[in-house]
Amino acid sequence: MAALAKVVARQRAEMDRLRDQAAMSAVLERAKGALMALTGCTPDAADEELQQRAKAGNRTLLEECWITLGGLVPPLHHAAPQSEPAVPEPVISGSENAPGPGVPVTRGTPDAKATDGTGDAFAALGRLGEALVRVGTAQDLARCLLDHLAPEVGVDAVMIFQRMPTGELELVGHAGIEDTLAAQWRQVPPLTGIAALDALRAREPRWLENPDSDRERYLLIGDPPERWRSRAWLPVPTGDTAEVCIGLLRRRDGPFTPPVRQLLRAVTRLCAGRLRAFGAPEEYAADGAAQAVFDVLPGAAMLLAPLTAPTGEVEDYRIDAATGDAVDIIGRTGRELVGHRILECFPGIAGEELWHGCLRTLTTGEPFEGPPFAHQQVDAGTAELSTYAVRAARLGGGLLLAWIRQDSSDRQEQRLADVQRLGNLGWATWNLVTHEVDWSSQVFDILDRDPARGPVHLTDLPGLALPEDVPVLARSVRELMRGRRQFDVPFRIRAADGVRHLRAVAEAVPALDGTPVEVHGFVQDLTAQRSAELALVESEQEILTQHGVLRAERTLAARLQHALLPLPTRPVQLAGLRVEVAYLPAQSGIHVGGDWFSAIELPDGDALFVVGDVAGHGIDAVATMAQLRFTAKGMVITGSSLTGALARLNTLLLHSRDSHATATMVLARYNPRERRLVWAQAGHPPPLLLRDGEVRYLGRPGGMLIGASSSPVYHEAECRMEPGDRLMLYTDGLVERPAEGIDLGLARLAEAVLAHHTDEAGSLSPLLAALLEDERRDDVCVVDIRVPAEPE
């Protein structure tokens, strides 16, 4: 904040320097204009004359300008005082066909009188200079130029463009043209073919005197452009640059003659000083009477005057008066603050609550008081932390802003109020001798009691509680009044918003003989905490109940699964194949899954292998699994094809009790005589085949999961088995992992089978232990089929 204040102070000093410079420039230009108006000399000659007078009189240039402006009567072209040199005749230089330097040109010479009706050119220039003293804006300047140049030069319209920092032109003043045309040319982009922009870039006038040829080079202003037959665009010199261009438009044909061009150049030089003076800030004049009042006021206070933007919104405040105790962030006090802006002295309040509060006070007239804040100040070399509150009140058209320091008692009272509000408690005092009762306002709110009814005596306090809590509270009050020092009792009351859970804590103050004479205590509202505790207890009870239900369901589902899906303890022989089965339940969760298998020998000597997975968990999944498992075996045993069995199972699942159940399945039938395996699948991962040390997955025939469509299509595939082959059917729990694609799981299974392959019985368990190192989130069911190398 201190660094920001230093930056603001430096900027303020620079603004003051520029303001003084602009004010001096304005006085100088007015003095030159007055001298030109009275003598008819050129701007350069007027400047030289003022310089000579100041040197001769041993005065500063600014003092000489004020003397010149103060001695306008009698006119300066009359007899000059002996202490000052006579004013020479004007000299024109720096223009076309002008005489050489130092050659005088009088008003009556042919060079000064134009042959095109311009009249006495320099007399017109003098009148213009006198009129420019009263010009305050670019729009006023355009009207002034039109008024003075129309009779002398035949000018019909004036346009003043200013070049912006982005390079575009902005029309800042105009006269003699319609508002519609002015709006069309308000903003001109920095394009080629703009005469005004070309004149600024070259810092030379552009004389457009032939519309036919000028149209080929420039974009002419006008609708139609031929309404002005000749135009002049003259840049206004300001030092080494030119940012303003004056356009003079005429309806007459013909060129601008040399005297006219000479006059117009002089006009632009005369306007340069006037343009520089536009926008110069006026000196602020403090109200001495208001400041005299504030000098004797105690405390820190300021009188603020609102400063509005062009939109009418308040953008800042000016300090018109300040007390001696008022101090800004860089240490300025009292009268040193007068004339400065509030955001310059306290930049941190922009957009804060104090800023918006002042705006409301200024608009509505209602006083504003901000919240207390702490401020550390150094008094006699000792740092002291004090609490203040800011108040604002409307005074006339301004604001009275005051900083009110709160004393220790105010702070203690405020702290006590904050504690009661934040803790939702209130204090109470019962005088047992005088029977006086004193409650804080918070006690009335807690007990939902109208303050107009007053507080109740200590013995009547139990009457406010619910009937169930009256005995305990009444007994505690009686024991306290008999000499016990303290009680802490919870009780309930019935309020407008329902039952409230309260806590009363009190202690007795005894006399010298030990008799209680006064009781001090407080009442606290614990409704929110008690409600949360009750909700937590109910939630815990619900969780325990639900947990018990789920454990019972899991136990029942597991028993059903074990009863419906018995696991062989050793490898079995089916149709000349060695078959090993593994089922691993999920380690996470409390639900039992719906994975299952079947491995049976059919009446014709073939072997049937089934692996399936029902979506979901729990008793419903186990029931669906049993239904599909036994139905599939029955259909194949009775002669149904594999695809026909899948289609009938799909219909069965669609018309089952749970119409949303789905399942995946692989059905495989092995013919030992031909060593031919025919299989079909319904949305299930493909079987894995290990042959001659190479692993591959069988290409899946078409088939979608069971229970997903009313008209699915299933196909069969065939695989010739060879001695030594190993075929694995499995559920997706073996290859799927969270946030991982199925392809990675299939590749991991293939690598594990190659790494842990052995022809010995019981090799499936080590393979699964190595493959399933992490926690299993789903059941895993595997059927491992071996074709012996030698007939068994």
Short mmCIF file of C-alpha atoms in Angstrom, two decimals, residues 577 669-679 689-692 696 698 717-727 787:
data_model
loop_
_atom_site.label_atom_id
_atom_site.label_comp_id
_atom_site.label_asym_id
_atom_site.label_seq_id
_atom_site.Cartn_x
_atom_site.Cartn_y
_atom_site.Cartn_z
CA LEU A 577 -10.01 -84.98 -22.05
CA ARG A 669 -19.31 -79.50 -27.71
CA TYR A 670 -16.36 -81.83 -28.19
CA ASN A 671 -16.48 -84.98 -30.40
CA PRO A 672 -13.69 -87.31 -29.23
CA ARG A 673 -13.88 -89.52 -32.28
CA GLU A 674 -13.10 -86.68 -34.69
CA ARG A 675 -11.37 -84.48 -32.06
CA ARG A 676 -13.66 -81.71 -33.31
CA LEU A 677 -14.76 -78.81 -31.08
CA VAL A 678 -17.90 -76.92 -32.12
CA TRP A 679 -18.65 -73.80 -30.10
CA LEU A 689 -5.74 -72.17 -27.31
CA LEU A 690 -2.17 -73.21 -26.50
CA ARG A 691 -0.63 -75.41 -29.22
CA ASP A 692 3.03 -76.29 -29.77
CA ARG A 696 -3.85 -67.68 -29.79
CA LEU A 698 -10.14 -68.49 -31.31
CA ALA A 717 -17.45 -72.10 -35.12
CA GLU A 718 -15.33 -75.24 -35.35
CA CYS A 719 -11.83 -76.06 -34.15
CA ARG A 720 -9.88 -79.31 -34.68
CA MET A 721 -8.10 -80.31 -31.50
CA GLU A 722 -4.70 -82.02 -31.58
CA PRO A 723 -2.80 -84.04 -28.98
CA GLY A 724 -1.13 -81.76 -26.45
CA ASP A 725 -3.56 -78.86 -27.02
CA ARG A 726 -4.72 -76.80 -24.08
CA LEU A 727 -8.02 -74.86 -24.27
CA VAL A 787 -5.96 -82.96 -24.89
#
